[in-house]
Coordinates of C-alpha atoms and ligand atoms in Angstrom, one line a residue:
X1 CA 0.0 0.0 0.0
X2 CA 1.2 3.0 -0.5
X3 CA 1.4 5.6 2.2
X4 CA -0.3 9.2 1.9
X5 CA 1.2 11.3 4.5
X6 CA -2.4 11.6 5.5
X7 CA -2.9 8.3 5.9
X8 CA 0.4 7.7 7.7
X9 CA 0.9 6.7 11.1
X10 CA 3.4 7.6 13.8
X11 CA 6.0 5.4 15.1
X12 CA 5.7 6.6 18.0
X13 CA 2.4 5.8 18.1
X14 CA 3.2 1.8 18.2
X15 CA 3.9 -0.5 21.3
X16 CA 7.2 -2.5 20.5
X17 CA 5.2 -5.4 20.1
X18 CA 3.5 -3.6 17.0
X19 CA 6.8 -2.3 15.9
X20 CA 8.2 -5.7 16.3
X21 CA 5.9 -7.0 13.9
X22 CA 5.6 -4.2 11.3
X23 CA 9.5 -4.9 11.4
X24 CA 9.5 -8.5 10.8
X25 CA 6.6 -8.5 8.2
X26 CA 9.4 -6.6 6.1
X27 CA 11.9 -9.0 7.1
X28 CA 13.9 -7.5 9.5
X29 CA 15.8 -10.0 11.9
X30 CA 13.6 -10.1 15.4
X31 CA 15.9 -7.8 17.1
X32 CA 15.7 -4.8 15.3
X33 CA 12.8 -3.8 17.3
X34 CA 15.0 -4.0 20.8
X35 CA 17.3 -1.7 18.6
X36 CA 15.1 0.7 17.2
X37 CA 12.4 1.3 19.8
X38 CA 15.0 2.9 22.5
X39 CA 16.2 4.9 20.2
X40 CA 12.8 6.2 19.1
X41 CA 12.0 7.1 22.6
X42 CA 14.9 9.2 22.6
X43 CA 14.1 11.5 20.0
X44 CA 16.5 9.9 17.3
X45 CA 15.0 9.1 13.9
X46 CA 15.4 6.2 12.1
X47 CA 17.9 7.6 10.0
X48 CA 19.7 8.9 12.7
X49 CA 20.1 5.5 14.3
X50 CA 23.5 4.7 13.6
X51 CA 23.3 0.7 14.4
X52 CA 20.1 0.2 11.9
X53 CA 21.0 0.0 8.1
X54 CA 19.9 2.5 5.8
X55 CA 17.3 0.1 3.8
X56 CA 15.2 -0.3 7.1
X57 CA 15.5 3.7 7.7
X58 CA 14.7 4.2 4.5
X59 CA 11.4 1.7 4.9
X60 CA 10.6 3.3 7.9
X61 CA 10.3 6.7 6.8
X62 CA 8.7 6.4 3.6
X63 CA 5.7 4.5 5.2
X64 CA 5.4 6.1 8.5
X65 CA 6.2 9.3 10.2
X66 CA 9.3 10.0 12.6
X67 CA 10.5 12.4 14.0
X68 CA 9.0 15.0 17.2
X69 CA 6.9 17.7 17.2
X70 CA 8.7 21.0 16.5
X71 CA 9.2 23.7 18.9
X72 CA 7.2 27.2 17.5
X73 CA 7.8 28.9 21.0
X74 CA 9.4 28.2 24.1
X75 CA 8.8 30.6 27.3
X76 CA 10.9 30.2 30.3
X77 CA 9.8 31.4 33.5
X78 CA 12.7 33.5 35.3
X79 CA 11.0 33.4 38.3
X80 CA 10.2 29.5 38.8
X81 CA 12.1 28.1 36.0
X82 CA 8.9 26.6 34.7
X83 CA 9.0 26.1 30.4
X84 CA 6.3 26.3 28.6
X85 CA 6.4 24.8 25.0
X86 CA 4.5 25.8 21.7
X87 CA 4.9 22.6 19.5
X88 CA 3.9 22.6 15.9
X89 CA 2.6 19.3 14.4
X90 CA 3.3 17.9 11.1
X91 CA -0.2 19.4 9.6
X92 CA 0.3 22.9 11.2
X93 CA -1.9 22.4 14.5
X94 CA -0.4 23.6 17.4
X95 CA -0.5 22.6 20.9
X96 CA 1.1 23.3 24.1
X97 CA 3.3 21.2 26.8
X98 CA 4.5 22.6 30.2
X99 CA 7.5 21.4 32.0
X100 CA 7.2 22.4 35.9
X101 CA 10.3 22.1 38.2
X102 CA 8.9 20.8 42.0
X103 CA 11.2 20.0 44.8
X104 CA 10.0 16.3 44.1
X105 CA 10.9 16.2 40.6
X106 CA 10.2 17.5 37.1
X107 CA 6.6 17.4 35.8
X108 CA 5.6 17.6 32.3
X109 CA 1.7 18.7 31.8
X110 CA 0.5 17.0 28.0
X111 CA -1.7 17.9 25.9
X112 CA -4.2 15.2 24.6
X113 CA -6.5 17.1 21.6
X114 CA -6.0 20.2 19.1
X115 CA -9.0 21.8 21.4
X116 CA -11.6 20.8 23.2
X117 CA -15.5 20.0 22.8
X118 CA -16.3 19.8 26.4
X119 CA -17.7 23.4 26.3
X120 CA -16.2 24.2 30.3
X121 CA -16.9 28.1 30.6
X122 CA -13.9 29.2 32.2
X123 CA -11.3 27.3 29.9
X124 CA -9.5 28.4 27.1
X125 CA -8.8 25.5 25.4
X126 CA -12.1 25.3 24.8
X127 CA -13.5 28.1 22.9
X128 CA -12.4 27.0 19.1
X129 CA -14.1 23.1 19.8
X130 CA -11.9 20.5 19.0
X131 CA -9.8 20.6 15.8
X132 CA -8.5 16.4 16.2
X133 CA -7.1 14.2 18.7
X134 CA -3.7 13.5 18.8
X135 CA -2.4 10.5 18.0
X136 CA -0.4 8.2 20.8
X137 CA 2.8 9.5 19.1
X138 CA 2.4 12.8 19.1
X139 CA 1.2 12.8 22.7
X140 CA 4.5 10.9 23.3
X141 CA 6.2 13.5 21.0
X142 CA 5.9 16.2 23.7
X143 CA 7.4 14.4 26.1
X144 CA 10.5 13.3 24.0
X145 CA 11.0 16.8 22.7
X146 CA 10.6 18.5 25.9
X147 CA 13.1 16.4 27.3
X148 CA 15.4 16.8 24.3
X149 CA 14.9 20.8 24.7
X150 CA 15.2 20.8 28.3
X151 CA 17.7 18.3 28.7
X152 CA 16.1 18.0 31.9
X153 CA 15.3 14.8 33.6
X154 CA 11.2 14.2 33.7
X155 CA 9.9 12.4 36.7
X156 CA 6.3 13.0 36.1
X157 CA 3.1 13.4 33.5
X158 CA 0.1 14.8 33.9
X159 CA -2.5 14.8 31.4
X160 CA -3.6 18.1 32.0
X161 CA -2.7 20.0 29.0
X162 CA -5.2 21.2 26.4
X163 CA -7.9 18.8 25.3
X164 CA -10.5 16.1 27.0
X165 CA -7.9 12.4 27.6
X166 CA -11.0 10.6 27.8
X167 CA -12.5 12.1 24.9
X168 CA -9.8 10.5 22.9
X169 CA -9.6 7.3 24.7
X170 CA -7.4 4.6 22.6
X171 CA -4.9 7.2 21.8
X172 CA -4.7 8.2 25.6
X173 CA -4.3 4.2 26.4
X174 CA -1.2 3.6 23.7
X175 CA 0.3 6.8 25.2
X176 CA 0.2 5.7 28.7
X177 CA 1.4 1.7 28.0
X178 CA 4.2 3.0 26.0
X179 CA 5.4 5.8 28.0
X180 CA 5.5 3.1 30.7
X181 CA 7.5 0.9 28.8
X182 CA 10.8 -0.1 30.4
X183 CA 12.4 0.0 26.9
X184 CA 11.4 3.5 26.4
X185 CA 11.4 6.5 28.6
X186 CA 10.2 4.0 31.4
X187 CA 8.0 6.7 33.8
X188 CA 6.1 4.4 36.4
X189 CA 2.1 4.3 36.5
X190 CA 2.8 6.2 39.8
X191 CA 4.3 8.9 38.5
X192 CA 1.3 9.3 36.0
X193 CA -2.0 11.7 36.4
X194 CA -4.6 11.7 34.1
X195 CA -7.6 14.6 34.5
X196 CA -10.9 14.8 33.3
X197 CA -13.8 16.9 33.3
X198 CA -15.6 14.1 34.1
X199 CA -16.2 11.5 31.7
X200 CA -17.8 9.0 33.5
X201 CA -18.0 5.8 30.8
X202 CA -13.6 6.8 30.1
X203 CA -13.0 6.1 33.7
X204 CA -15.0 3.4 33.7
X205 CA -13.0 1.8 30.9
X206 CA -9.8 3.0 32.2
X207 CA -9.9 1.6 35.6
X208 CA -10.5 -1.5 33.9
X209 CA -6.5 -1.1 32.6
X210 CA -6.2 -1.2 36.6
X211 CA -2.9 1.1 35.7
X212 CA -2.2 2.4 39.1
X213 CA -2.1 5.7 37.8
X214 CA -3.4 9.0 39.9
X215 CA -7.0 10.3 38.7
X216 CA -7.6 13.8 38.8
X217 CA -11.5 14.7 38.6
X218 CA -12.3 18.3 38.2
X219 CA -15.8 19.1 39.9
X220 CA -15.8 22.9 40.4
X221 CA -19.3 22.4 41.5
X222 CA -21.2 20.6 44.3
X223 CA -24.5 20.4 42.8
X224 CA -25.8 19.4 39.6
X225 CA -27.2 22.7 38.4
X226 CA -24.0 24.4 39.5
X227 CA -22.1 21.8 37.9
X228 CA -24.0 21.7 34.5
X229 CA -23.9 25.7 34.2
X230 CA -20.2 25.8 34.0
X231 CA -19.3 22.5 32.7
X232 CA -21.8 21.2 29.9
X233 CA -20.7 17.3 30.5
X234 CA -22.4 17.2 33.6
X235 CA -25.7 17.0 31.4
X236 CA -24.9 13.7 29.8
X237 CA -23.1 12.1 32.9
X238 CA -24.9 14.1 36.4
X239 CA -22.9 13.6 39.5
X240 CA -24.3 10.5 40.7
X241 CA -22.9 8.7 37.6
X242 CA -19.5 10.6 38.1
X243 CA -19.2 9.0 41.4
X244 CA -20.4 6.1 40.4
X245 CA -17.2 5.9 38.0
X246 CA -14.9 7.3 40.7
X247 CA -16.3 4.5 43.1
X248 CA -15.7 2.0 40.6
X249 CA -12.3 3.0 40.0
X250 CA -11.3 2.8 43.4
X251 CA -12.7 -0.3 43.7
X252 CA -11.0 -1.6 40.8
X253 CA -7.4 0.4 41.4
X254 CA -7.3 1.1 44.4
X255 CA -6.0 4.7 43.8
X256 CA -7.1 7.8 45.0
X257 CA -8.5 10.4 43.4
X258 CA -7.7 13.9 43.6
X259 CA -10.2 16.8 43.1
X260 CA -9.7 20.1 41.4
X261 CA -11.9 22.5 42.4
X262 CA -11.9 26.1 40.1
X263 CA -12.6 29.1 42.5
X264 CA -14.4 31.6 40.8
X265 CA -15.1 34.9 42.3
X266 CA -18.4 35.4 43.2
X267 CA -20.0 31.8 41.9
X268 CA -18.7 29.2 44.3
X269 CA -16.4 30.1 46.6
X270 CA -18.0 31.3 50.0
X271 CA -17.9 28.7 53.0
X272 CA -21.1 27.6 52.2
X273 CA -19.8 26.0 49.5
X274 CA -17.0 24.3 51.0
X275 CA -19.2 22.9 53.6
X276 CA -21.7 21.3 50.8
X277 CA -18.3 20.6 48.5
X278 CA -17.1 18.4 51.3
X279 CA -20.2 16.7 52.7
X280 CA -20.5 15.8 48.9
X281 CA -17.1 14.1 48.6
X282 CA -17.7 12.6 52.1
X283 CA -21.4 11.0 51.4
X284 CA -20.5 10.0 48.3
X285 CA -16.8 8.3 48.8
X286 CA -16.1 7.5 52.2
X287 CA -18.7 4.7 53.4
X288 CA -17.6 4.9 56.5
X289 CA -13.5 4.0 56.2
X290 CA -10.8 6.5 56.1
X291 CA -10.4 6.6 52.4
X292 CA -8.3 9.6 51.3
X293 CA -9.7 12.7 50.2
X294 CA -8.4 15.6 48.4
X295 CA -8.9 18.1 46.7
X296 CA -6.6 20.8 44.5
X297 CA -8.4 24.2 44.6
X298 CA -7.4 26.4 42.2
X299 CA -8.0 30.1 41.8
X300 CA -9.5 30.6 38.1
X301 CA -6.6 31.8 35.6
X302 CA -8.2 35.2 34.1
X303 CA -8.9 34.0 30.2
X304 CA -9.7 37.1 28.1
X305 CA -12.9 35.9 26.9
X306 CA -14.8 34.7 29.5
X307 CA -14.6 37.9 32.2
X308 CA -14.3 35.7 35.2
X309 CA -12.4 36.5 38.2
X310 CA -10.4 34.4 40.9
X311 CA -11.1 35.3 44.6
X312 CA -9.2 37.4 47.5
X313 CA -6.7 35.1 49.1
X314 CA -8.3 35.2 52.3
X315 CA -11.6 33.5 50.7
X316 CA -9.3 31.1 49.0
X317 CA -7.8 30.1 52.4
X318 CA -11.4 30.4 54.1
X319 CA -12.6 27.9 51.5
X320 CA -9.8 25.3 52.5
X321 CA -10.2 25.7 56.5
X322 CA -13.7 25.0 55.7
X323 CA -12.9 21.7 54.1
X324 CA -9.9 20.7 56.3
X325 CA -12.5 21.2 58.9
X326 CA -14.4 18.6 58.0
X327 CA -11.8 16.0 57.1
X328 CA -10.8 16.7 53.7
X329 CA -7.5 17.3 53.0
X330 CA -7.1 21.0 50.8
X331 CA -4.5 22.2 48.8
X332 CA -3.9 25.2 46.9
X333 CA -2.4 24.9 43.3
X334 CA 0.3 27.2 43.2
X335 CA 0.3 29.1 40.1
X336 CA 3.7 28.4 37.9
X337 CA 5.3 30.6 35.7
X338 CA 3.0 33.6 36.5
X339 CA 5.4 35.7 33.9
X340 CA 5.0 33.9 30.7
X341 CA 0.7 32.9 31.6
X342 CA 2.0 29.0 31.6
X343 CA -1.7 28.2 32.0
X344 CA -4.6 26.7 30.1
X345 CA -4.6 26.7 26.1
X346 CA -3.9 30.6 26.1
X347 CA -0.3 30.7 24.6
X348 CA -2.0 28.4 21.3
X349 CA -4.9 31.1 21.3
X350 CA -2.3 34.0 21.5
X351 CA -0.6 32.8 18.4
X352 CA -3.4 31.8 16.5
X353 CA -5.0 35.2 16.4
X354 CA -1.2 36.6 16.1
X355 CA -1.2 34.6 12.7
X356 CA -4.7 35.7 11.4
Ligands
SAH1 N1 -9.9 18.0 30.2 C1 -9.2 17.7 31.4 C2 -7.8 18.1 31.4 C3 -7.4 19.5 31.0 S1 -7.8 20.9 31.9 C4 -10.0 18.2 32.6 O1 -11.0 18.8 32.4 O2 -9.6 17.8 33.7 C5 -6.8 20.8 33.4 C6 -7.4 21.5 34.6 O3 -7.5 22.9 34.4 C7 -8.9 21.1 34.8 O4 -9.1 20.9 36.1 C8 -9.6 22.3 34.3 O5 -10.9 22.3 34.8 C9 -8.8 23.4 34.8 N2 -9.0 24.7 34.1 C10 -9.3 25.0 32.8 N3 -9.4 26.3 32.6 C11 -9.1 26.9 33.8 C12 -8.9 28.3 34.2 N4 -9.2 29.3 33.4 N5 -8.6 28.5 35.5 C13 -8.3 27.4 36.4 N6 -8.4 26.2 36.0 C14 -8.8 25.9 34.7

């Protein structure tokens, strides 16, 4: 068959099993795979690959596509250090990639989708819809790059970049078995979050994977009507269904969850809300034994478009007391890279108006 660079598929987008056998259906001895997989992961191209002969480059890159994402725009925080990446892919899409610098380790935030269709009110990402999912590869890609650019170590992924994970499930999957793959840049299921806006039937079907991975679920809301305002998924899957999925997965895992919880100014924040936000999370997870609960609040990011408005410090601390109060453990996310506006989809919407 011949190969349309439409049509083409990433390498990076294969397991080594698939590899392996794309490799040997073209002849190659069985362990080219073990010497070309590595390297991949790496950021090298076939080509590049000085212990694989030219004939198998050559095959490689006529029928598939190598290479990484390119780097449009890179941002470096002077104050944190934090990185923020603009990557171009091979049809001109753009998306962005964070690297974050924590005393525990490096962090790089992914993105999943060009956009997003999950409508959330506050987000950026969102506004355009969703252009396409990315592939497994190129979700991969901004890992490999990053760590080329940086030449930084990276301890951990989150999957909390632009676009819905669950929303573009099977890519998601690839992209978490092969960036766990001890032949490749080997990052343990531990060291992995994925976030969703709450896509009850993905976390259903992920837990099933029973990676031990960290879910993130962001709520924002403690009632349905709240909840379906702000975020328009809440209409197909309510919050009984959510937790239903979240209850499932830590039946099936065994993992927490963690909670994000948006504060915006004058919607959901007063200590009202915490108290409700928290008898919610307690009636509807802890049955009685101390399971973990936690939730990330984070002051809403100011987005051009939408007007909204984080709240004064002191309700933000209010807000946690309230829920430390009653037994749930409440963190604040502190904001990264406050001088190059590291957050949310903006830096893709910058550009994109910047270009026409
Ligand atoms: N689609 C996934 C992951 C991407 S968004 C999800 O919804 O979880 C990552 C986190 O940033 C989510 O908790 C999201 O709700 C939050 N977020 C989006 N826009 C924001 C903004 N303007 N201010 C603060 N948090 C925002």
């Amino acid at each position: 068959m011949i190969e349309t660079e439409k049509t083409k598929k990433d390498l990076l987008s294969f397991s080594f099993d698939e590899l392996e056998k794309i490799l040997l259906s073209a002849g190659e001895p069985r362990y080219r795979a073990a010497q070309i997989f590595p390297q991949l992961h790496r950021g090298l191209s076939p080509r590049e690959m000085t212990n694989v002969p030219a004939k198998t480059a050559a095959f490689l890159e006529e029928n598939f596509n190598s290479g990484l994402p390119e780097t449009v725009r890179k941002l470096s925080s002077r104050i944190d250090g934090t990185q923020k990446y603009l990557f171009g892919l091979r049809d001109g899409n753009r998306v962005e990639t964070v690297l974050m610098k924590y005393r525990h380790g490096n962090t790089v935030c992914v993105s999943s989708q060009v956009g997003c269709r999950m409508g959330c009110v506050f987000c950026a990402s969102t506004i355009g819809g969703r252009v396409r999912d990315l592939s497994a590869g190129e979700i991969l890609g901004q890992v490999i790059a990053v760590r080329k650019e940086s030449g930084e170590r990276v301890d951990n992924i989150v999957m909390m970049g632009i676009g819905e994970p669950l929303d573009n499930f099977d890519n998601t999957l690839a992209f978490l078995r092969n960036v766990n793959d001890s032949r490749g840049i080997n990052i343990g299921f531990r060291h992995v979050s994925v976030s969703t806006c709450g896509h009850a039937d993905g976390i259903r079907r992920l837990a099933d994977e029973k990676f031990p991975i960290t879910l993130s679920v962001s709520l924002h809301a403690h009632s349905d009507a709240e909840r379906s305002a702000i975020m328009p998924v809440n209409k197909r899957w309510g919050l009984s269904e959510l937790f239903d999925a979240c209850r499932y997965w830590k039946e099936k895992t065994g993992r927490r969850i963690s909670f994000e919880y948006t504060l915006i100014k004058g919607k959901n924040c007063d200590r009202r809300d915490a108290a409700a936000l928290a008898a919610l999370l307690v009636t509807e997870l802890r049955d009685g034994e101390p399971y973990p609960i936690h939730v990330n609040i984070i002051p809403v990011n100011r987005v051009k478009e939408t007007g909204l408005e984080p709240p004064d410090r002191k309700t933000v601390m209010e807000f946690c007391d309230e829920l430390e109060r009653r037994g749930v453990r409440a963190t604040v996310r502190r904001t990264l890279g406050p001088d190059i506006n590291a957050s949310c989809g903006q830096l893709r919407r910058a550009e994109a108006g910047e270009n026409g």
